[in-house]
Each structure stands twice: as C-alpha cells, then as structure tokens.
Amino acid sequence: MRRLLTGLVAVALPALLFAQVPRRFPPDSLINVKVMPRTTPPLQLIGVMRNFSGDLGVRCQFCHVGEEGKPLDQFDFAIDQKRTKLVARQMMLMVQEINRRVDTLPGHDANSLQVTCATCHHGVSRPAPLSTVLTEIGTLSGADSAVRAYKALRTRYYGRAAYDFGEGTLNTAAFRLGRANKFDEALAMLRMNEELYPNSSGMSVFRGNIELMRSDTLAAESAFREAVRRDPANEEAKGRLRTIGKQP
Ligand code: HEC
Ligand code: HEC
C-alpha cells in the first residue's frame, strides 16, 4: 500500500509541475478572472491591463507575481497573491458601479464621459492630494523629509496631472501641519513656497495665521503687514490685523 502511494505521488507530481511551468504569453485562455468575463479575448484583457499600468504609473509586477526584466511568460498572472491585485479587483467593481450611475445622468449620451482608473489615479498608484502627502510626511518625519519629498515629486511629476504644484498646495499643507502643532514643519513648507512663488500676499497671510497658532503675535502682525504691503487690496490681511487689535 505504502509503495503504491509513493508511486502515485511520483506520477502525480511531474504532471502538476507540467501544468504550472510552461506558460504562454499572451495566454491562450484566462484562468482566474472574476470581474472580466472568462470569455474575454486574452489580447483584449491585456489591453485593459496596459491601461491599468499607465493609469497608476506602475508595471505589471505591481499587481502580479513576476520579476522586473524577466519575460512575461515567466509571470504568474493568474495567482491572487498580491494585496494590490485584490484591491484592483475591488476597484474594477467600484468603477463599474460608478459608471452605471453615470449612465443614468440626465442628458447622458454617447459623448458622455466614463470614469476610468485615470480619473482618480492620474498616473500614481495612491491617488493622494499632494497637500495630504506632505502633511503626512511632515507630521511623521519632520520638515526636511517633507521638503525633500516635495522637491522629488516636483522633479518627477511637474507638468503632469498627478499632483498640484500650484501655490495653494504648500499653503494647505502648512496650515494642516500648524493645526497639528508642527510649527517648524509648517513654516518650512511656507519658506519653500516663498522661493517658488515669491511675493505672494496670500501666502503671507498663511504665515501670519501659523504664527498666531504658535502664539507669536508679533511675528503674526509683521506677516499680515507684509501681506498688505504686497497687495494693498488684501482685505483678509487687514481683517486679521484688526482681529489682533492692530490698525491695518
Ligand atoms: C493595478 C493592478 C494590475 C496591474 C498593474 C496589472 N494587472 Fe493584470 N490583472 C489585475 C487583476 C485585478 C486581474 C484579475 C481581473 C479579474 O478578476 O477579472 C488581472 C488579470 C490579468 C491576467 C489574467 C490572468 C488569468 O487569470 O488568466 C493577465 C494575463 C494579466 N492580468 C496581465 C497583466 C499584464 C501583462 C500587466 C502589465 C502590462 C498587468 N496585468 C498589469 C490587476 C493588474
Ligand atoms: C473614484 C476614484 C478611484 C477610481 C476611479 C479608482 N481608484 Fe484606485 N484608489 C482610489 C483611492 C482613494 C485609493 C486609496 C485607498 C487607500 O488609501 O487605501 C485607491 C487605491 C488603489 C490601489 C492600492 C494602491 C496601493 O498602493 O495600496 C490600487 C491597486 C488601485 N487603487 C487600483 C485601481 C484600478 C485598477 C482602478 C481602475 C479599475 C482604480 N483604482 C480606480 C480611488 C480610485
């Protein structure tokens, strides 16, 4: 009996290995698709996959088991091993749901837009607003890390739709860091913003607000005055001066 079992295992094992090893790319058929129809032509599914990759700014191995630089027939596309693949499947369902709702909009017609992964992700895997990214990094790792992160992201993504490098982003990040009592970090964001967008009156109001948060009324007054000097029509800055009992 024992010998018989061993014999069976010896026969079964190579058969299993055979089923696993020689994969073809593109595959002849789909093995483990749960959202797309099983009958989708493989080339059509691969077109969808290329869109996913572009929309998230990633490569196939972000979701699939396989090595950078290795041929795609050595990837195991069917296995559900990576968290990101499972998230992506949920995202596919979410996008279907959203588009079902979009289809019911009044005036909806053939020219109406559909939501895709790019609508939210626009080239990044975690579609967080830049002000959120910087607030998180500033809170966790301090001013230098947040400044470095901003510069690196700006170098990589400036001119794309991925992140908003306009003046407002660093003001917002500074304000949120200030509210979290991270004053050095907040002021570092504003110093960098001042270099990028010199002489902004609005930014000077933000600086004043952060000085107020850390109870430096003198520095706040000087920041609000600087805002008025930069733009004599800045009513917000004048209002802030009145609030702290100063004549604009
Ligand atoms: C953002 C995650 C993500 C990226 C990036 C991605 N895929 Fe996928 N892929 C999936 C998901 C999710 C499925 C399963 C779809 C379903 O269940 O309907 C899938 C399924 C597949 C399948 C079918 C496997 C089977 O079950 O037979 C192939 C082939 C495939 N992907 C190839 C690629 C290739 C090639 C790339 C790179 C160009 C790529 N994928 C990039 C998420 C991704
Ligand atoms: C309505 C906006 C929206 C759309 C459309 C969308 N996503 Fe997302 N996606 C998000 C948000 C928000 C997160 C971050 C969730 C979190 O922080 O856990 C995310 C996270 C992800 C992640 C995890 C990234 C990581 O690093 O953990 C993957 C993978 C992903 N999305 C894939 C997709 C794919 C594929 C599509 C298109 C089928 C898609 N998403 C469409 C909003 C969207």
Short mmCIF file of N, CA and C in Angstrom, two decimals, residues 9-185:
data_model
loop_
_atom_site.label_atom_id
_atom_site.label_comp_id
_atom_site.label_asym_id
_atom_site.label_seq_id
_atom_site.Cartn_x
_atom_site.Cartn_y
_atom_site.Cartn_z
N VAL A 9 2.27 9.35 -6.03
CA VAL A 9 2.82 10.70 -5.86
C VAL A 9 3.85 10.98 -6.95
N ALA A 10 4.69 9.96 -7.19
CA ALA A 10 5.75 10.14 -8.19
C ALA A 10 5.14 10.42 -9.56
N VAL A 11 4.01 9.84 -9.83
CA VAL A 11 3.38 10.07 -11.13
C VAL A 11 2.68 11.44 -11.16
N ALA A 12 1.99 11.74 -10.02
CA ALA A 12 1.17 12.95 -9.99
C ALA A 12 2.02 14.23 -10.00
N LEU A 13 3.17 14.21 -9.32
CA LEU A 13 3.95 15.41 -9.15
C LEU A 13 4.42 16.03 -10.47
N PRO A 14 5.07 15.22 -11.34
CA PRO A 14 5.51 15.83 -12.61
C PRO A 14 4.32 16.39 -13.40
N ALA A 15 3.18 15.74 -13.29
CA ALA A 15 2.00 16.23 -14.02
C ALA A 15 1.63 17.63 -13.52
N LEU A 16 1.67 17.80 -12.18
CA LEU A 16 1.36 19.10 -11.59
C LEU A 16 2.35 20.16 -12.05
N LEU A 17 3.63 19.78 -11.97
CA LEU A 17 4.68 20.73 -12.36
C LEU A 17 4.48 21.14 -13.81
N PHE A 18 4.12 20.15 -14.61
CA PHE A 18 3.94 20.41 -16.04
C PHE A 18 2.83 21.44 -16.24
N ALA A 19 1.76 21.29 -15.43
CA ALA A 19 0.64 22.22 -15.56
C ALA A 19 1.06 23.63 -15.15
N GLN A 20 2.03 23.72 -14.23
CA GLN A 20 2.41 25.05 -13.73
C GLN A 20 3.44 25.73 -14.63
N VAL A 21 4.44 25.01 -15.08
CA VAL A 21 5.61 25.68 -15.61
C VAL A 21 5.47 26.33 -16.99
N PRO A 22 5.15 25.58 -18.04
CA PRO A 22 5.20 26.27 -19.34
C PRO A 22 3.99 27.16 -19.52
N ARG A 23 4.19 28.44 -19.30
CA ARG A 23 3.10 29.39 -19.50
C ARG A 23 3.36 30.07 -20.82
N ARG A 24 2.32 30.56 -21.43
CA ARG A 24 2.50 31.30 -22.66
C ARG A 24 2.04 32.73 -22.46
N PHE A 25 2.68 33.62 -23.15
CA PHE A 25 2.23 35.00 -23.12
C PHE A 25 2.20 35.53 -24.54
N PRO A 26 1.06 36.07 -24.99
CA PRO A 26 -0.21 36.12 -24.28
C PRO A 26 -0.78 34.72 -24.07
N PRO A 27 -1.53 34.54 -22.97
CA PRO A 27 -2.08 33.21 -22.68
C PRO A 27 -3.15 32.81 -23.70
N ASP A 28 -3.37 31.51 -23.81
CA ASP A 28 -4.41 31.03 -24.73
C ASP A 28 -5.79 31.29 -24.17
N SER A 29 -5.89 31.21 -22.83
CA SER A 29 -7.20 31.44 -22.23
C SER A 29 -6.98 32.02 -20.84
N LEU A 30 -8.06 32.53 -20.25
CA LEU A 30 -7.97 33.17 -18.94
C LEU A 30 -8.32 32.15 -17.86
N ILE A 31 -7.59 32.22 -16.75
CA ILE A 31 -7.74 31.18 -15.72
C ILE A 31 -8.54 31.66 -14.52
N ASN A 32 -8.21 32.85 -14.04
CA ASN A 32 -8.73 33.28 -12.73
C ASN A 32 -9.26 34.72 -12.80
N VAL A 33 -10.15 34.96 -13.75
CA VAL A 33 -10.74 36.29 -13.81
C VAL A 33 -12.12 36.25 -13.14
N LYS A 34 -12.38 37.25 -12.31
CA LYS A 34 -13.63 37.25 -11.56
C LYS A 34 -14.51 38.44 -11.90
N VAL A 35 -13.90 39.47 -12.47
CA VAL A 35 -14.67 40.64 -12.85
C VAL A 35 -14.88 40.66 -14.36
N MET A 36 -13.81 40.52 -15.10
CA MET A 36 -13.96 40.45 -16.56
C MET A 36 -14.54 39.10 -16.94
N PRO A 37 -15.35 39.05 -18.01
CA PRO A 37 -15.90 37.75 -18.42
C PRO A 37 -14.79 36.78 -18.82
N ARG A 38 -14.97 35.51 -18.43
CA ARG A 38 -13.99 34.47 -18.75
C ARG A 38 -13.71 34.38 -20.25
N THR A 39 -14.71 34.77 -21.05
CA THR A 39 -14.58 34.62 -22.49
C THR A 39 -13.88 35.81 -23.16
N THR A 40 -13.45 36.80 -22.35
CA THR A 40 -12.75 37.95 -22.94
C THR A 40 -11.53 37.46 -23.71
N PRO A 41 -11.35 37.91 -24.96
CA PRO A 41 -10.13 37.51 -25.67
C PRO A 41 -8.90 37.98 -24.89
N PRO A 42 -7.90 37.12 -24.67
CA PRO A 42 -6.73 37.49 -23.86
C PRO A 42 -6.09 38.81 -24.31
N LEU A 43 -6.01 39.04 -25.61
CA LEU A 43 -5.37 40.29 -26.05
C LEU A 43 -6.15 41.52 -25.60
N GLN A 44 -7.47 41.36 -25.55
CA GLN A 44 -8.29 42.48 -25.09
C GLN A 44 -8.06 42.74 -23.60
N LEU A 45 -7.98 41.66 -22.82
CA LEU A 45 -7.69 41.82 -21.39
C LEU A 45 -6.32 42.46 -21.21
N ILE A 46 -5.35 42.09 -22.01
CA ILE A 46 -4.01 42.66 -21.85
C ILE A 46 -4.02 44.16 -22.18
N GLY A 47 -4.89 44.55 -23.14
CA GLY A 47 -5.05 45.99 -23.40
C GLY A 47 -5.55 46.71 -22.16
N VAL A 48 -6.53 46.10 -21.47
CA VAL A 48 -7.05 46.69 -20.22
C VAL A 48 -5.93 46.79 -19.18
N MET A 49 -5.11 45.74 -19.12
CA MET A 49 -4.01 45.71 -18.14
C MET A 49 -2.99 46.81 -18.41
N ARG A 50 -2.73 47.04 -19.70
CA ARG A 50 -1.79 48.13 -20.03
C ARG A 50 -2.37 49.47 -19.60
N ASN A 51 -3.68 49.63 -19.75
CA ASN A 51 -4.31 50.86 -19.26
C ASN A 51 -4.17 51.00 -17.75
N PHE A 52 -4.42 49.90 -17.02
CA PHE A 52 -4.24 49.95 -15.56
C PHE A 52 -2.84 50.45 -15.23
N SER A 53 -1.84 49.84 -15.90
CA SER A 53 -0.45 50.17 -15.58
C SER A 53 -0.18 51.64 -15.84
N GLY A 54 -0.62 52.14 -17.00
CA GLY A 54 -0.40 53.54 -17.33
C GLY A 54 -1.15 54.47 -16.38
N ASP A 55 -2.39 54.12 -16.09
CA ASP A 55 -3.22 54.99 -15.24
C ASP A 55 -2.66 55.10 -13.82
N LEU A 56 -2.00 54.03 -13.35
CA LEU A 56 -1.45 54.05 -12.00
C LEU A 56 0.05 54.35 -11.98
N GLY A 57 0.67 54.46 -13.17
CA GLY A 57 2.11 54.72 -13.23
C GLY A 57 2.95 53.58 -12.68
N VAL A 58 2.52 52.34 -12.93
CA VAL A 58 3.23 51.17 -12.39
C VAL A 58 3.51 50.17 -13.51
N ARG A 59 4.21 49.07 -13.19
CA ARG A 59 4.44 47.98 -14.12
C ARG A 59 3.61 46.77 -13.67
N CYS A 60 3.58 45.75 -14.56
CA CYS A 60 2.72 44.58 -14.29
C CYS A 60 2.97 44.00 -12.89
N GLN A 61 4.24 43.97 -12.44
CA GLN A 61 4.55 43.29 -11.17
C GLN A 61 4.07 44.07 -9.95
N PHE A 62 3.52 45.27 -10.16
CA PHE A 62 2.89 45.96 -9.03
C PHE A 62 1.72 45.10 -8.51
N CYS A 63 1.02 44.43 -9.41
CA CYS A 63 -0.10 43.59 -9.01
C CYS A 63 0.16 42.09 -9.20
N HIS A 64 1.13 41.76 -10.07
CA HIS A 64 1.32 40.35 -10.42
C HIS A 64 2.67 39.82 -9.94
N VAL A 65 2.71 38.50 -9.76
CA VAL A 65 3.94 37.86 -9.32
C VAL A 65 4.85 37.65 -10.53
N GLY A 66 5.99 38.32 -10.52
CA GLY A 66 6.94 38.22 -11.63
C GLY A 66 8.06 39.19 -11.38
N GLU A 67 9.17 39.02 -12.11
CA GLU A 67 10.34 39.84 -11.85
C GLU A 67 10.59 40.83 -12.96
N GLU A 68 10.92 42.04 -12.56
CA GLU A 68 11.32 43.09 -13.50
C GLU A 68 12.40 42.56 -14.44
N GLY A 69 12.22 42.78 -15.72
CA GLY A 69 13.26 42.38 -16.68
C GLY A 69 13.09 40.96 -17.20
N LYS A 70 12.31 40.12 -16.45
CA LYS A 70 12.08 38.75 -16.93
C LYS A 70 10.97 38.76 -17.97
N PRO A 71 11.03 37.79 -18.93
CA PRO A 71 9.95 37.75 -19.93
C PRO A 71 8.59 37.50 -19.28
N LEU A 72 7.54 38.03 -19.90
CA LEU A 72 6.21 37.95 -19.29
C LEU A 72 5.69 36.51 -19.21
N ASP A 73 6.22 35.58 -20.03
CA ASP A 73 5.72 34.21 -19.91
C ASP A 73 6.23 33.54 -18.63
N GLN A 74 7.11 34.23 -17.90
CA GLN A 74 7.53 33.69 -16.60
C GLN A 74 6.73 34.29 -15.44
N PHE A 75 5.82 35.18 -15.74
CA PHE A 75 4.95 35.75 -14.69
C PHE A 75 3.82 34.78 -14.39
N ASP A 76 3.34 34.80 -13.15
CA ASP A 76 2.13 34.06 -12.82
C ASP A 76 0.98 35.06 -12.69
N PHE A 77 0.34 35.32 -13.82
CA PHE A 77 -0.70 36.35 -13.82
C PHE A 77 -1.98 35.90 -13.13
N ALA A 78 -2.21 34.55 -13.08
CA ALA A 78 -3.49 34.07 -12.56
C ALA A 78 -3.55 34.07 -11.03
N ILE A 79 -2.40 33.92 -10.37
CA ILE A 79 -2.43 33.74 -8.92
C ILE A 79 -2.82 35.06 -8.23
N ASP A 80 -3.65 34.92 -7.17
CA ASP A 80 -4.05 36.10 -6.38
C ASP A 80 -3.16 36.17 -5.15
N GLN A 81 -1.98 36.74 -5.28
CA GLN A 81 -1.06 36.74 -4.15
C GLN A 81 -0.85 38.13 -3.60
N LYS A 82 -0.86 39.12 -4.49
CA LYS A 82 -0.53 40.47 -4.02
C LYS A 82 -1.80 41.21 -3.60
N ARG A 83 -1.64 41.94 -2.48
CA ARG A 83 -2.76 42.75 -1.97
C ARG A 83 -3.25 43.71 -3.06
N THR A 84 -2.28 44.28 -3.79
CA THR A 84 -2.66 45.27 -4.80
C THR A 84 -3.58 44.68 -5.88
N LYS A 85 -3.37 43.39 -6.22
CA LYS A 85 -4.25 42.79 -7.22
C LYS A 85 -5.67 42.67 -6.66
N LEU A 86 -5.76 42.30 -5.40
CA LEU A 86 -7.09 42.18 -4.78
C LEU A 86 -7.76 43.55 -4.69
N VAL A 87 -6.96 44.58 -4.35
CA VAL A 87 -7.53 45.93 -4.31
C VAL A 87 -8.00 46.31 -5.71
N ALA A 88 -7.17 46.00 -6.72
CA ALA A 88 -7.50 46.39 -8.09
C ALA A 88 -8.83 45.75 -8.52
N ARG A 89 -9.05 44.52 -8.08
CA ARG A 89 -10.31 43.85 -8.45
C ARG A 89 -11.51 44.60 -7.83
N GLN A 90 -11.35 45.01 -6.59
CA GLN A 90 -12.41 45.81 -5.95
C GLN A 90 -12.61 47.12 -6.69
N MET A 91 -11.49 47.71 -7.11
CA MET A 91 -11.56 48.98 -7.83
C MET A 91 -12.31 48.81 -9.15
N MET A 92 -12.08 47.65 -9.82
CA MET A 92 -12.78 47.39 -11.08
C MET A 92 -14.29 47.37 -10.84
N LEU A 93 -14.69 46.71 -9.75
CA LEU A 93 -16.12 46.66 -9.42
C LEU A 93 -16.65 48.05 -9.09
N MET A 94 -15.83 48.81 -8.36
CA MET A 94 -16.24 50.17 -7.98
C MET A 94 -16.45 51.03 -9.23
N VAL A 95 -15.51 50.93 -10.18
CA VAL A 95 -15.62 51.73 -11.40
C VAL A 95 -16.87 51.32 -12.19
N GLN A 96 -17.16 50.02 -12.22
CA GLN A 96 -18.39 49.58 -12.90
C GLN A 96 -19.62 50.21 -12.25
N GLU A 97 -19.62 50.21 -10.91
CA GLU A 97 -20.75 50.79 -10.19
C GLU A 97 -20.90 52.27 -10.50
N ILE A 98 -19.76 52.98 -10.44
CA ILE A 98 -19.79 54.43 -10.71
C ILE A 98 -20.35 54.67 -12.12
N ASN A 99 -19.89 53.89 -13.08
CA ASN A 99 -20.31 54.14 -14.46
C ASN A 99 -21.78 53.77 -14.68
N ARG A 100 -22.27 52.79 -13.92
CA ARG A 100 -23.71 52.52 -14.01
C ARG A 100 -24.48 53.76 -13.58
N ARG A 101 -23.98 54.44 -12.54
CA ARG A 101 -24.62 55.65 -12.07
C ARG A 101 -24.46 56.78 -13.10
N VAL A 102 -23.28 56.89 -13.67
CA VAL A 102 -23.03 57.93 -14.69
C VAL A 102 -24.00 57.75 -15.86
N ASP A 103 -24.28 56.50 -16.20
CA ASP A 103 -25.18 56.23 -17.33
C ASP A 103 -26.59 56.76 -17.09
N THR A 104 -26.94 57.01 -15.84
CA THR A 104 -28.30 57.48 -15.55
C THR A 104 -28.39 59.01 -15.48
N LEU A 105 -27.28 59.71 -15.74
CA LEU A 105 -27.32 61.17 -15.63
C LEU A 105 -28.25 61.77 -16.67
N PRO A 106 -29.01 62.81 -16.28
CA PRO A 106 -29.85 63.48 -17.27
C PRO A 106 -28.98 64.00 -18.41
N GLY A 107 -29.43 63.81 -19.64
CA GLY A 107 -28.67 64.29 -20.79
C GLY A 107 -27.52 63.37 -21.17
N HIS A 108 -27.41 62.23 -20.49
CA HIS A 108 -26.33 61.29 -20.81
C HIS A 108 -26.48 60.80 -22.24
N ASP A 109 -25.41 60.83 -23.00
CA ASP A 109 -25.47 60.29 -24.36
C ASP A 109 -24.13 59.66 -24.73
N ALA A 110 -23.99 59.35 -26.00
CA ALA A 110 -22.80 58.62 -26.44
C ALA A 110 -21.51 59.41 -26.20
N ASN A 111 -21.62 60.74 -26.09
CA ASN A 111 -20.42 61.55 -25.86
C ASN A 111 -20.10 61.75 -24.39
N SER A 112 -20.95 61.24 -23.51
CA SER A 112 -20.69 61.44 -22.08
C SER A 112 -19.41 60.71 -21.68
N LEU A 113 -18.74 61.27 -20.69
CA LEU A 113 -17.50 60.66 -20.22
C LEU A 113 -17.81 59.44 -19.37
N GLN A 114 -16.86 58.51 -19.35
CA GLN A 114 -16.92 57.39 -18.43
C GLN A 114 -15.77 57.55 -17.45
N VAL A 115 -15.98 57.08 -16.23
CA VAL A 115 -14.90 57.09 -15.25
C VAL A 115 -13.95 55.93 -15.54
N THR A 116 -12.66 56.20 -15.49
CA THR A 116 -11.65 55.14 -15.62
C THR A 116 -10.73 55.23 -14.40
N CYS A 117 -9.78 54.31 -14.32
CA CYS A 117 -8.81 54.38 -13.22
C CYS A 117 -8.09 55.73 -13.24
N ALA A 118 -7.84 56.26 -14.45
CA ALA A 118 -7.08 57.51 -14.57
C ALA A 118 -7.85 58.69 -13.98
N THR A 119 -9.18 58.63 -13.95
CA THR A 119 -9.96 59.75 -13.45
C THR A 119 -9.51 60.12 -12.03
N CYS A 120 -9.22 59.10 -11.23
CA CYS A 120 -8.74 59.37 -9.87
C CYS A 120 -7.22 59.24 -9.77
N HIS A 121 -6.66 58.25 -10.44
CA HIS A 121 -5.25 57.94 -10.18
C HIS A 121 -4.29 58.85 -10.95
N HIS A 122 -4.70 59.37 -12.09
CA HIS A 122 -3.86 60.18 -12.98
C HIS A 122 -2.35 59.94 -12.82
N GLY A 123 -1.98 58.68 -12.97
CA GLY A 123 -0.55 58.35 -13.08
C GLY A 123 0.15 58.00 -11.77
N VAL A 124 -0.59 57.92 -10.65
CA VAL A 124 0.05 57.49 -9.40
C VAL A 124 -0.76 56.37 -8.74
N SER A 125 -0.07 55.46 -8.04
CA SER A 125 -0.76 54.28 -7.52
C SER A 125 -1.63 54.65 -6.31
N ARG A 126 -1.17 55.59 -5.51
CA ARG A 126 -2.00 56.00 -4.37
C ARG A 126 -2.42 57.45 -4.63
N PRO A 127 -3.69 57.64 -4.99
CA PRO A 127 -4.09 58.96 -5.50
C PRO A 127 -4.33 59.98 -4.40
N ALA A 128 -3.32 60.27 -3.60
CA ALA A 128 -3.49 61.23 -2.50
C ALA A 128 -3.14 62.63 -2.98
N PRO A 129 -3.91 63.65 -2.58
CA PRO A 129 -3.53 65.03 -2.91
C PRO A 129 -2.16 65.34 -2.33
N LEU A 130 -1.38 66.17 -3.03
CA LEU A 130 -0.03 66.48 -2.60
C LEU A 130 -0.01 67.10 -1.20
N SER A 131 -1.01 67.92 -0.89
CA SER A 131 -1.02 68.54 0.44
C SER A 131 -1.16 67.46 1.52
N THR A 132 -1.92 66.41 1.23
CA THR A 132 -2.08 65.31 2.18
C THR A 132 -0.76 64.55 2.34
N VAL A 133 -0.11 64.26 1.19
CA VAL A 133 1.17 63.54 1.24
C VAL A 133 2.16 64.31 2.12
N LEU A 134 2.24 65.64 1.91
CA LEU A 134 3.23 66.44 2.64
C LEU A 134 2.87 66.57 4.12
N THR A 135 1.56 66.68 4.40
CA THR A 135 1.15 66.77 5.80
C THR A 135 1.53 65.48 6.53
N GLU A 136 1.30 64.34 5.87
CA GLU A 136 1.64 63.06 6.49
C GLU A 136 3.14 62.96 6.74
N ILE A 137 3.93 63.29 5.71
CA ILE A 137 5.38 63.15 5.86
C ILE A 137 5.90 64.15 6.90
N GLY A 138 5.39 65.39 6.84
CA GLY A 138 5.84 66.40 7.79
C GLY A 138 5.53 66.00 9.23
N THR A 139 4.34 65.43 9.43
CA THR A 139 3.94 65.04 10.78
C THR A 139 4.80 63.88 11.28
N LEU A 140 5.03 62.90 10.40
CA LEU A 140 5.75 61.69 10.82
C LEU A 140 7.26 61.88 10.86
N SER A 141 7.80 62.59 9.85
CA SER A 141 9.27 62.57 9.69
C SER A 141 9.91 63.93 9.71
N GLY A 142 9.13 65.00 9.86
CA GLY A 142 9.75 66.31 10.03
C GLY A 142 9.89 67.12 8.75
N ALA A 143 10.36 68.36 8.97
CA ALA A 143 10.39 69.35 7.89
C ALA A 143 11.30 68.93 6.73
N ASP A 144 12.54 68.46 7.06
CA ASP A 144 13.49 68.15 5.98
C ASP A 144 12.94 67.09 5.05
N SER A 145 12.31 66.05 5.63
CA SER A 145 11.76 64.97 4.80
C SER A 145 10.65 65.50 3.91
N ALA A 146 9.81 66.38 4.48
CA ALA A 146 8.70 66.90 3.68
C ALA A 146 9.22 67.78 2.54
N VAL A 147 10.25 68.58 2.83
CA VAL A 147 10.84 69.42 1.78
C VAL A 147 11.46 68.53 0.70
N ARG A 148 12.20 67.51 1.12
CA ARG A 148 12.82 66.60 0.14
C ARG A 148 11.76 65.91 -0.71
N ALA A 149 10.69 65.46 -0.06
CA ALA A 149 9.63 64.75 -0.79
C ALA A 149 9.00 65.68 -1.83
N TYR A 150 8.73 66.92 -1.42
CA TYR A 150 8.11 67.86 -2.36
C TYR A 150 9.00 68.04 -3.58
N LYS A 151 10.31 68.25 -3.32
CA LYS A 151 11.23 68.50 -4.45
C LYS A 151 11.31 67.29 -5.36
N ALA A 152 11.37 66.10 -4.76
CA ALA A 152 11.47 64.88 -5.57
C ALA A 152 10.21 64.69 -6.42
N LEU A 153 9.05 64.89 -5.80
CA LEU A 153 7.80 64.71 -6.56
C LEU A 153 7.69 65.77 -7.65
N ARG A 154 8.14 66.98 -7.34
CA ARG A 154 8.06 68.05 -8.33
C ARG A 154 8.96 67.74 -9.53
N THR A 155 10.16 67.24 -9.23
CA THR A 155 11.07 66.88 -10.32
C THR A 155 10.45 65.79 -11.18
N ARG A 156 9.84 64.81 -10.52
CA ARG A 156 9.34 63.67 -11.29
C ARG A 156 8.04 63.98 -12.03
N TYR A 157 7.15 64.74 -11.40
CA TYR A 157 5.79 64.84 -11.94
C TYR A 157 5.39 66.19 -12.48
N TYR A 158 6.25 67.22 -12.35
CA TYR A 158 5.83 68.55 -12.79
C TYR A 158 5.38 68.52 -14.24
N GLY A 159 4.25 69.15 -14.52
CA GLY A 159 3.75 69.18 -15.90
C GLY A 159 2.79 68.05 -16.20
N ARG A 160 2.69 67.07 -15.28
CA ARG A 160 1.70 66.01 -15.43
C ARG A 160 0.48 66.36 -14.58
N ALA A 161 -0.54 65.52 -14.68
CA ALA A 161 -1.74 65.83 -13.88
C ALA A 161 -1.69 65.16 -12.51
N ALA A 162 -0.58 64.49 -12.19
CA ALA A 162 -0.54 63.66 -10.98
C ALA A 162 -0.71 64.47 -9.69
N TYR A 163 0.00 65.58 -9.58
CA TYR A 163 -0.03 66.37 -8.35
C TYR A 163 -0.18 67.84 -8.69
N ASP A 164 -0.78 68.57 -7.78
CA ASP A 164 -0.99 70.00 -7.95
C ASP A 164 0.20 70.75 -7.34
N PHE A 165 1.07 71.29 -8.21
CA PHE A 165 2.22 72.02 -7.71
C PHE A 165 1.96 73.52 -7.64
N GLY A 166 0.70 73.91 -7.72
CA GLY A 166 0.36 75.32 -7.59
C GLY A 166 0.63 75.84 -6.18
N GLU A 167 0.52 77.15 -6.02
CA GLU A 167 0.87 77.78 -4.75
C GLU A 167 0.03 77.26 -3.58
N GLY A 168 -1.24 76.94 -3.87
CA GLY A 168 -2.16 76.57 -2.78
C GLY A 168 -1.74 75.33 -2.00
N THR A 169 -1.08 74.38 -2.68
CA THR A 169 -0.78 73.09 -2.04
C THR A 169 0.07 73.25 -0.78
N LEU A 170 1.17 73.99 -0.89
CA LEU A 170 2.06 74.12 0.27
C LEU A 170 1.41 74.98 1.36
N ASN A 171 0.57 75.95 0.97
CA ASN A 171 -0.17 76.71 1.99
C ASN A 171 -1.09 75.78 2.78
N THR A 172 -1.81 74.90 2.06
CA THR A 172 -2.72 73.97 2.72
C THR A 172 -1.96 73.02 3.63
N ALA A 173 -0.84 72.48 3.11
CA ALA A 173 -0.03 71.56 3.93
C ALA A 173 0.46 72.29 5.18
N ALA A 174 0.91 73.54 5.01
CA ALA A 174 1.42 74.32 6.14
C ALA A 174 0.31 74.52 7.18
N PHE A 175 -0.87 74.87 6.70
CA PHE A 175 -1.98 75.12 7.61
C PHE A 175 -2.31 73.86 8.42
N ARG A 176 -2.36 72.71 7.73
CA ARG A 176 -2.69 71.47 8.45
C ARG A 176 -1.60 71.08 9.42
N LEU A 177 -0.34 71.29 9.03
CA LEU A 177 0.76 70.98 9.95
C LEU A 177 0.69 71.91 11.16
N GLY A 178 0.35 73.18 10.92
CA GLY A 178 0.21 74.12 12.02
C GLY A 178 -0.87 73.66 13.00
N ARG A 179 -2.00 73.21 12.44
CA ARG A 179 -3.07 72.75 13.31
C ARG A 179 -2.69 71.53 14.12
N ALA A 180 -1.69 70.77 13.59
CA ALA A 180 -1.19 69.60 14.33
C ALA A 180 -0.03 70.00 15.24
N ASN A 181 0.13 71.32 15.48
CA ASN A 181 1.22 71.84 16.32
C ASN A 181 2.61 71.54 15.78
N LYS A 182 2.71 71.32 14.47
CA LYS A 182 4.03 71.09 13.85
C LYS A 182 4.46 72.40 13.20
N PHE A 183 4.87 73.36 14.05
CA PHE A 183 5.10 74.71 13.53
C PHE A 183 6.35 74.82 12.66
N ASP A 184 7.45 74.18 13.09
CA ASP A 184 8.67 74.25 12.27
C ASP A 184 8.40 73.67 10.89
N GLU A 185 7.67 72.54 10.88
CA GLU A 185 7.37 71.90 9.61
C GLU A 185 6.51 72.81 8.76
#
